[in-house]
PDB file of C-alpha atoms in Angstrom:
ATOM      1  CA  MET P   1     -46.407  -7.753  14.430  1.00  0.00           C
ATOM      2  CA  PRO P   2     -45.075  -6.951  10.946  1.00  0.00           C
ATOM      3  CA  GLY P   3     -43.028  -9.624   9.235  1.00  0.00           C
ATOM      4  CA  TYR P   4     -39.506  -9.557   7.827  1.00  0.00           C
ATOM      5  CA  GLN P   5     -38.523  -6.094   6.595  1.00  0.00           C
ATOM      6  CA  SER P   6     -35.597  -5.240   4.321  1.00  0.00           C
ATOM      7  CA  ILE P   7     -33.400  -2.442   5.653  1.00  0.00           C
ATOM      8  CA  ASN P   8     -31.543  -2.481   2.343  1.00  0.00           C
ATOM      9  CA  SER P   9     -30.565  -5.180  -0.151  1.00  0.00           C
ATOM     10  CA  LYS P  10     -28.073  -6.704   2.309  1.00  0.00           C
ATOM     11  CA  MET P  11     -29.678  -6.197   5.729  1.00  0.00           C
ATOM     12  CA  LEU P  12     -32.878  -7.583   7.203  1.00  0.00           C
ATOM     13  CA  GLN P  13     -34.976  -6.645  10.234  1.00  0.00           C
ATOM     14  CA  VAL P  14     -36.944  -9.423  11.940  1.00  0.00           C
ATOM     15  CA  PRO P  15     -39.467  -9.090  14.808  1.00  0.00           C
ATOM     16  CA  ILE P  16     -38.924 -11.461  17.743  1.00  0.00           C
ATOM     17  CA  ALA P  17     -41.678 -12.348  20.221  1.00  0.00           C
ATOM     18  CA  PRO P  18     -43.086 -15.334  22.132  1.00  0.00           C
ATOM     19  CA  GLY P  19     -44.462 -17.645  19.482  1.00  0.00           C
ATOM     20  CA  GLN P  20     -42.479 -15.758  16.856  1.00  0.00           C
ATOM     21  CA  GLU P  21     -39.023 -17.270  17.312  1.00  0.00           C
ATOM     22  CA  VAL P  22     -36.506 -17.745  14.510  1.00  0.00           C
ATOM     23  CA  TYR P  23     -33.328 -19.615  13.676  1.00  0.00           C
ATOM     24  CA  SER P  24     -30.469 -17.602  12.188  1.00  0.00           C
ATOM     25  CA  LYS P  25     -27.103 -18.322  10.656  1.00  0.00           C
ATOM     26  CA  ARG P  26     -24.375 -18.175  13.308  1.00  0.00           C
ATOM     27  CA  GLY P  27     -22.537 -14.865  13.197  1.00  0.00           C
ATOM     28  CA  ALA P  28     -25.265 -13.187  11.121  1.00  0.00           C
ATOM     29  CA  MET P  29     -26.702 -10.967  13.890  1.00  0.00           C
ATOM     30  CA  LEU P  30     -25.803  -7.332  13.215  1.00  0.00           C
ATOM     31  CA  ALA P  31     -27.755  -5.573  15.984  1.00  0.00           C
ATOM     32  CA  TYR P  32     -30.885  -5.927  18.082  1.00  0.00           C
ATOM     33  CA  THR P  33     -33.252  -3.931  20.273  1.00  0.00           C
ATOM     34  CA  GLY P  34     -35.304  -5.143  23.229  1.00  0.00           C
ATOM     35  CA  ARG P  35     -34.783  -8.347  25.209  1.00  0.00           C
ATOM     36  CA  VAL P  36     -33.520 -10.792  22.610  1.00  0.00           C
ATOM     37  CA  ASN P  37     -31.580 -13.961  23.349  1.00  0.00           C
ATOM     38  CA  PHE P  38     -29.300 -15.973  21.056  1.00  0.00           C
ATOM     39  CA  ALA P  39     -28.418 -19.603  21.769  1.00  0.00           C
ATOM     40  CA  PRO P  40     -26.450 -21.954  19.485  1.00  0.00           C
ATOM     41  CA  THR P  41     -28.338 -25.033  18.349  1.00  0.00           C
ATOM     42  CA  THR P  42     -27.452 -28.074  16.291  1.00  0.00           C
ATOM     43  CA  THR P  43     -31.065 -29.155  15.803  1.00  0.00           C
ATOM     44  CA  ALA P  44     -32.759 -26.008  14.403  1.00  0.00           C
ATOM     45  CA  GLY P  45     -36.111 -27.452  15.328  1.00  0.00           C
ATOM     46  CA  GLN P  46     -35.370 -30.999  14.173  1.00  0.00           C
ATOM     47  CA  GLY P  47     -35.225 -34.099  16.306  1.00  0.00           C
ATOM     48  CA  VAL P  48     -32.005 -35.938  17.017  1.00  0.00           C
ATOM     49  CA  THR P  49     -32.540 -38.331  14.099  1.00  0.00           C
ATOM     50  CA  GLY P  50     -33.020 -35.493  11.639  1.00  0.00           C
ATOM     51  CA  THR P  51     -29.958 -33.686  12.946  1.00  0.00           C
ATOM     52  CA  ILE P  52     -27.769 -36.757  12.547  1.00  0.00           C
ATOM     53  CA  GLY P  53     -29.091 -37.226   9.022  1.00  0.00           C
ATOM     54  CA  ARG P  54     -28.294 -33.626   8.111  1.00  0.00           C
ATOM     55  CA  ALA P  55     -24.764 -33.925   9.524  1.00  0.00           C
ATOM     56  CA  MET P  56     -24.098 -37.134   7.574  1.00  0.00           C
ATOM     57  CA  ALA P  57     -25.482 -35.472   4.445  1.00  0.00           C
ATOM     58  CA  GLY P  58     -23.156 -32.503   4.758  1.00  0.00           C
ATOM     59  CA  GLU P  59     -26.183 -30.199   5.056  1.00  0.00           C
ATOM     60  CA  HIS P  60     -25.409 -29.419   8.671  1.00  0.00           C
ATOM     61  CA  THR P  61     -24.655 -25.868   9.787  1.00  0.00           C
ATOM     62  CA  VAL P  62     -24.756 -24.386  13.280  1.00  0.00           C
ATOM     63  CA  MET P  63     -27.715 -22.061  13.751  1.00  0.00           C
ATOM     64  CA  MET P  64     -28.722 -19.647  16.490  1.00  0.00           C
ATOM     65  CA  HIS P  65     -32.086 -19.976  18.222  1.00  0.00           C
ATOM     66  CA  VAL P  66     -33.375 -16.416  18.599  1.00  0.00           C
ATOM     67  CA  THR P  67     -35.986 -15.832  21.310  1.00  0.00           C
ATOM     68  CA  GLY P  68     -37.312 -13.026  23.532  1.00  0.00           C
ATOM     69  CA  HIS P  69     -39.139  -9.856  22.620  1.00  0.00           C
ATOM     70  CA  GLY P  70     -37.715  -7.168  20.368  1.00  0.00           C
ATOM     71  CA  THR P  71     -36.207  -6.754  16.911  1.00  0.00           C
ATOM     72  CA  ALA P  72     -33.065  -8.306  15.425  1.00  0.00           C
ATOM     73  CA  MET P  73     -31.115  -7.215  12.369  1.00  0.00           C
ATOM     74  CA  PHE P  74     -29.322  -9.803  10.224  1.00  0.00           C
ATOM     75  CA  GLY P  75     -26.841  -9.852   7.351  1.00  0.00           C
ATOM     76  CA  HIS P  76     -23.826 -11.916   6.301  1.00  0.00           C
ATOM     77  CA  ALA P  77     -20.580 -11.091   4.475  1.00  0.00           C
ATOM     78  CA  GLY P  78     -22.205  -8.277   2.503  1.00  0.00           C
ATOM     79  CA  LEU P  79     -24.303 -10.779   0.546  1.00  0.00           C
ATOM     80  CA  HIS P  80     -27.707  -9.877  -0.856  1.00  0.00           C
ATOM     81  CA  VAL P  81     -30.750 -10.983   1.116  1.00  0.00           C
ATOM     82  CA  GLN P  82     -33.991 -12.287  -0.409  1.00  0.00           C
ATOM     83  CA  VAL P  83     -37.130 -12.877   1.683  1.00  0.00           C
ATOM     84  CA  VAL P  84     -39.299 -15.855   0.739  1.00  0.00           C
ATOM     85  CA  ASP P  85     -42.761 -16.402   2.250  1.00  0.00           C
ATOM     86  CA  LEU P  86     -44.093 -19.948   2.373  1.00  0.00           C
ATOM     87  CA  HIS P  87     -47.805 -20.756   2.444  1.00  0.00           C
ATOM     88  CA  GLY P  88     -47.942 -24.453   3.187  1.00  0.00           C
ATOM     89  CA  ASP P  89     -45.468 -25.335   0.435  1.00  0.00           C
ATOM     90  CA  THR P  90     -41.838 -26.482   0.475  1.00  0.00           C
ATOM     91  CA  LEU P  91     -38.640 -24.611  -0.356  1.00  0.00           C
ATOM     92  CA  TYR P  92     -35.550 -26.549  -1.457  1.00  0.00           C
ATOM     93  CA  VAL P  93     -32.333 -24.668  -0.624  1.00  0.00           C
ATOM     94  CA  GLU P  94     -28.687 -25.237   0.271  1.00  0.00           C
ATOM     95  CA  ALA P  95     -28.124 -24.947   4.042  1.00  0.00           C
ATOM     96  CA  ASP P  96     -25.379 -22.313   3.790  1.00  0.00           C
ATOM     97  CA  ARG P  97     -27.728 -19.990   1.874  1.00  0.00           C
ATOM     98  CA  LEU P  98     -30.182 -19.749   4.786  1.00  0.00           C
ATOM     99  CA  LEU P  99     -29.764 -16.495   6.682  1.00  0.00           C
ATOM    100  CA  VAL P 100     -32.799 -16.790   8.957  1.00  0.00           C
ATOM    101  CA  HIS P 101     -36.093 -18.694   9.046  1.00  0.00           C
ATOM    102  CA  ASP P 102     -39.163 -18.895  11.238  1.00  0.00           C
ATOM    103  CA  ALA P 103     -38.989 -21.589  13.916  1.00  0.00           C
ATOM    104  CA  SER P 104     -42.497 -22.629  12.852  1.00  0.00           C
ATOM    105  CA  LEU P 105     -41.177 -24.037   9.564  1.00  0.00           C
ATOM    106  CA  LYS P 106     -40.379 -27.740   9.467  1.00  0.00           C
ATOM    107  CA  VAL P 107     -36.754 -28.395   8.497  1.00  0.00           C
ATOM    108  CA  GLY P 108     -35.706 -31.520   6.636  1.00  0.00           C
ATOM    109  CA  THR P 109     -33.088 -32.977   4.305  1.00  0.00           C
ATOM    110  CA  MET P 110     -33.728 -34.421   0.854  1.00  0.00           C
ATOM    111  CA  PHE P 111     -31.499 -36.604  -1.298  1.00  0.00           C
ATOM    112  CA  MET P 112     -31.141 -34.853  -4.645  1.00  0.00           C
ATOM    113  CA  GLY P 113     -31.645 -38.139  -6.477  1.00  0.00           C
ATOM    114  CA  GLU P 114     -35.268 -38.068  -5.331  1.00  0.00           C
ATOM    115  CA  GLN P 115     -35.901 -35.013  -7.542  1.00  0.00           C
ATOM    116  CA  GLY P 116     -34.405 -36.023 -10.838  1.00  0.00           C
ATOM    117  CA  GLY P 117     -32.919 -39.500 -10.451  1.00  0.00           C
ATOM    118  CA  ILE P 118     -29.315 -39.821 -11.561  1.00  0.00           C
ATOM    119  CA  GLY P 119     -29.516 -36.290 -13.012  1.00  0.00           C
ATOM    120  CA  GLY P 120     -29.951 -34.882  -9.527  1.00  0.00           C
ATOM    121  CA  ILE P 121     -26.883 -36.764  -8.360  1.00  0.00           C
ATOM    122  CA  VAL P 122     -24.774 -35.579 -11.284  1.00  0.00           C
ATOM    123  CA  ARG P 123     -25.944 -32.024 -10.678  1.00  0.00           C
ATOM    124  CA  GLY P 124     -24.596 -32.169  -7.136  1.00  0.00           C
ATOM    125  CA  ALA P 125     -21.232 -33.392  -8.368  1.00  0.00           C
ATOM    126  CA  VAL P 126     -20.934 -30.797 -11.136  1.00  0.00           C
ATOM    127  CA  SER P 127     -22.131 -27.828  -9.094  1.00  0.00           C
ATOM    128  CA  GLY P 128     -20.189 -28.727  -5.970  1.00  0.00           C
ATOM    129  CA  GLN P 129     -23.390 -28.392  -3.928  1.00  0.00           C
ATOM    130  CA  GLY P 130     -23.428 -32.009  -2.816  1.00  0.00           C
ATOM    131  CA  LEU P 131     -26.067 -34.697  -3.096  1.00  0.00           C
ATOM    132  CA  PHE P 132     -28.432 -33.361  -0.450  1.00  0.00           C
ATOM    133  CA  THR P 133     -30.433 -30.189   0.022  1.00  0.00           C
ATOM    134  CA  THR P 134     -32.344 -28.628   2.915  1.00  0.00           C
ATOM    135  CA  THR P 135     -36.133 -28.364   2.855  1.00  0.00           C
ATOM    136  CA  LEU P 136     -38.350 -25.854   4.659  1.00  0.00           C
ATOM    137  CA  THR P 137     -42.053 -26.658   4.804  1.00  0.00           C
ATOM    138  CA  GLY P 138     -45.086 -24.918   6.275  1.00  0.00           C
ATOM    139  CA  ASN P 139     -46.365 -21.408   6.796  1.00  0.00           C
ATOM    140  CA  GLY P 140     -43.760 -18.768   7.559  1.00  0.00           C
ATOM    141  CA  SER P 141     -40.863 -16.762   6.199  1.00  0.00           C
ATOM    142  CA  CYS P 142     -37.180 -17.264   5.509  1.00  0.00           C
ATOM    143  CA  ALA P 143     -34.356 -15.206   4.022  1.00  0.00           C
ATOM    144  CA  LEU P 144     -31.811 -16.443   1.473  1.00  0.00           C
ATOM    145  CA  LEU P 145     -28.260 -15.291   0.760  1.00  0.00           C
ATOM    146  CA  SER P 146     -26.908 -14.746  -2.734  1.00  0.00           C
ATOM    147  CA  HIS P 147     -24.177 -13.007  -4.689  1.00  0.00           C
ATOM    148  CA  GLY P 148     -25.642 -10.008  -6.513  1.00  0.00           C
ATOM    149  CA  GLY P 149     -29.272 -10.685  -5.637  1.00  0.00           C
ATOM    150  CA  VAL P 150     -31.694 -13.159  -7.187  1.00  0.00           C
ATOM    151  CA  MET P 151     -34.363 -13.220  -9.852  1.00  0.00           C
ATOM    152  CA  GLU P 152     -37.463 -15.391  -9.589  1.00  0.00           C
ATOM    153  CA  LEU P 153     -38.221 -17.380 -12.727  1.00  0.00           C
ATOM    154  CA  PRO P 154     -41.608 -19.124 -13.042  1.00  0.00           C
ATOM    155  CA  ILE P 155     -41.591 -22.771 -14.094  1.00  0.00           C
ATOM    156  CA  THR P 156     -44.589 -24.199 -15.942  1.00  0.00           C
ATOM    157  CA  PRO P 157     -45.225 -27.513 -17.732  1.00  0.00           C
ATOM    158  CA  GLN P 158     -45.088 -25.607 -21.029  1.00  0.00           C
ATOM    159  CA  ARG P 159     -42.005 -23.578 -20.052  1.00  0.00           C
ATOM    160  CA  PRO P 160     -39.166 -25.422 -18.299  1.00  0.00           C
ATOM    161  CA  VAL P 161     -36.251 -23.287 -17.131  1.00  0.00           C
ATOM    162  CA  HIS P 162     -32.551 -23.977 -17.726  1.00  0.00           C
ATOM    163  CA  VAL P 163     -30.167 -22.617 -15.083  1.00  0.00           C
ATOM    164  CA  ASP P 164     -26.401 -22.625 -14.698  1.00  0.00           C
ATOM    165  CA  PRO P 165     -25.863 -25.018 -11.746  1.00  0.00           C
ATOM    166  CA  GLN P 166     -23.526 -22.524 -10.055  1.00  0.00           C
ATOM    167  CA  ALA P 167     -26.158 -19.772 -10.267  1.00  0.00           C
ATOM    168  CA  TYR P 168     -28.924 -21.924  -8.757  1.00  0.00           C
ATOM    169  CA  VAL P 169     -30.017 -20.796  -5.266  1.00  0.00           C
ATOM    170  CA  ALA P 170     -33.315 -22.537  -4.455  1.00  0.00           C
ATOM    171  CA  HIS P 171     -36.656 -23.626  -5.861  1.00  0.00           C
ATOM    172  CA  ARG P 172     -40.187 -24.326  -4.710  1.00  0.00           C
ATOM    173  CA  GLY P 173     -43.239 -26.098  -6.067  1.00  0.00           C
ATOM    174  CA  GLN P 174     -43.808 -29.399  -7.857  1.00  0.00           C
ATOM    175  CA  VAL P 175     -40.533 -29.312  -9.741  1.00  0.00           C
ATOM    176  CA  GLN P 176     -38.277 -31.990 -11.203  1.00  0.00           C
ATOM    177  CA  ASN P 177     -34.644 -31.274 -11.990  1.00  0.00           C
ATOM    178  CA  LYS P 178     -32.061 -32.916 -14.192  1.00  0.00           C
ATOM    179  CA  LEU P 179     -28.704 -31.993 -15.643  1.00  0.00           C
ATOM    180  CA  THR P 180     -28.542 -31.423 -19.385  1.00  0.00           C
ATOM    181  CA  THR P 181     -25.875 -30.427 -21.877  1.00  0.00           C
ATOM    182  CA  ALA P 182     -26.198 -28.465 -25.100  1.00  0.00           C
ATOM    183  CA  VAL P 183     -22.959 -29.700 -26.627  1.00  0.00           C
ATOM    184  CA  GLY P 184     -21.451 -33.047 -27.559  1.00  0.00           C
ATOM    185  CA  LEU P 185     -18.755 -34.790 -25.542  1.00  0.00           C
ATOM    186  CA  ARG P 186     -16.184 -33.877 -28.177  1.00  0.00           C
ATOM    187  CA  ASP P 187     -16.886 -30.187 -27.531  1.00  0.00           C
ATOM    188  CA  LEU P 188     -16.407 -30.584 -23.766  1.00  0.00           C
ATOM    189  CA  VAL P 189     -12.707 -31.400 -24.035  1.00  0.00           C
ATOM    190  CA  GLY P 190     -10.698 -28.560 -22.508  1.00  0.00           C
ATOM    191  CA  ARG P 191     -13.786 -26.747 -21.184  1.00  0.00           C
ATOM    192  CA  GLY P 192     -14.959 -26.152 -17.634  1.00  0.00           C
ATOM    193  CA  SER P 193     -18.528 -26.868 -16.574  1.00  0.00           C
ATOM    194  CA  GLY P 194     -19.631 -23.298 -17.411  1.00  0.00           C
ATOM    195  CA  GLU P 195     -22.400 -23.141 -19.967  1.00  0.00           C
ATOM    196  CA  ALA P 196     -21.648 -26.700 -21.099  1.00  0.00           C
ATOM    197  CA  PHE P 197     -24.090 -27.952 -18.451  1.00  0.00           C
ATOM    198  CA  GLN P 198     -27.463 -26.603 -17.449  1.00  0.00           C
ATOM    199  CA  LEU P 199     -29.867 -27.567 -14.715  1.00  0.00           C
ATOM    200  CA  GLN P 200     -33.277 -28.148 -16.289  1.00  0.00           C
ATOM    201  CA  LEU P 201     -36.255 -27.545 -13.984  1.00  0.00           C
ATOM    202  CA  SER P 202     -39.684 -28.618 -15.157  1.00  0.00           C
ATOM    203  CA  GLY P 203     -43.146 -28.839 -13.628  1.00  0.00           C
ATOM    204  CA  GLN P 204     -44.920 -26.077 -11.743  1.00  0.00           C
ATOM    205  CA  GLY P 205     -43.106 -23.675  -9.418  1.00  0.00           C
ATOM    206  CA  VAL P 206     -40.419 -21.028  -9.101  1.00  0.00           C
ATOM    207  CA  VAL P 207     -36.620 -21.124  -9.218  1.00  0.00           C
ATOM    208  CA  TYR P 208     -34.381 -18.506  -7.583  1.00  0.00           C
ATOM    209  CA  VAL P 209     -31.273 -17.666  -9.621  1.00  0.00           C
ATOM    210  CA  GLN P 210     -28.409 -15.497  -8.370  1.00  0.00           C
ATOM    211  CA  ALA P 211     -26.549 -12.914 -10.451  1.00  0.00           C
ATOM    212  CA  SER P 212     -23.265 -14.785 -10.102  1.00  0.00           C
ATOM    213  CA  GLU P 213     -21.644 -18.210 -10.378  1.00  0.00           C
ATOM    214  CA  ARG P 214     -19.950 -17.916  -6.975  1.00  0.00           C
ATOM    215  CA  LYS P 215     -20.708 -20.163  -4.028  1.00  0.00           C
ATOM    216  CA  ILE P 216     -21.369 -18.822  -0.527  1.00  0.00           C
TER     217      ILE P 216
END
């Protein structure tokens, strides 16, 4: 069966079949054809221990387990949808930005401090995204939500990328992140986070940046 197909920039069509189940954001189903079933789940493919860890981390969101045989259409709040295909690698993404993902992908939770030390922790505080992020690993597809769509920026050892923390959506690859500032403390007085802080991503991979500084 064909994979995820974009209906337009804000709607996605996903084939459903035995062995081709997905998890979707609750309330994101727009329509479906065939014999498709939707059941709420708090595990999204994880064990009980992983689910408890995600809930304690604040990376917990109720998902729908989508099974049967047919086609389902998804979208959420008029946000733009970006399909990402994984080939044995890992995607790091905030839980509320996940619209739908293949049930075959392994879901986990990572402490941001593990990918940038204290910089990762500070980034969570400044961006309001928290100290944890969701990971998807394996072979399969997922779809991300963003304001205004996303651009994919390559990250290489010779070319690190600096991103506004509020515009960050997700990243993949062997990437380290830390929070940096281009101005002195004296210049920060009376200013919001804005361009005063940037998230620096270095290593080898890709970062997904949305065309807005708004949260989901």
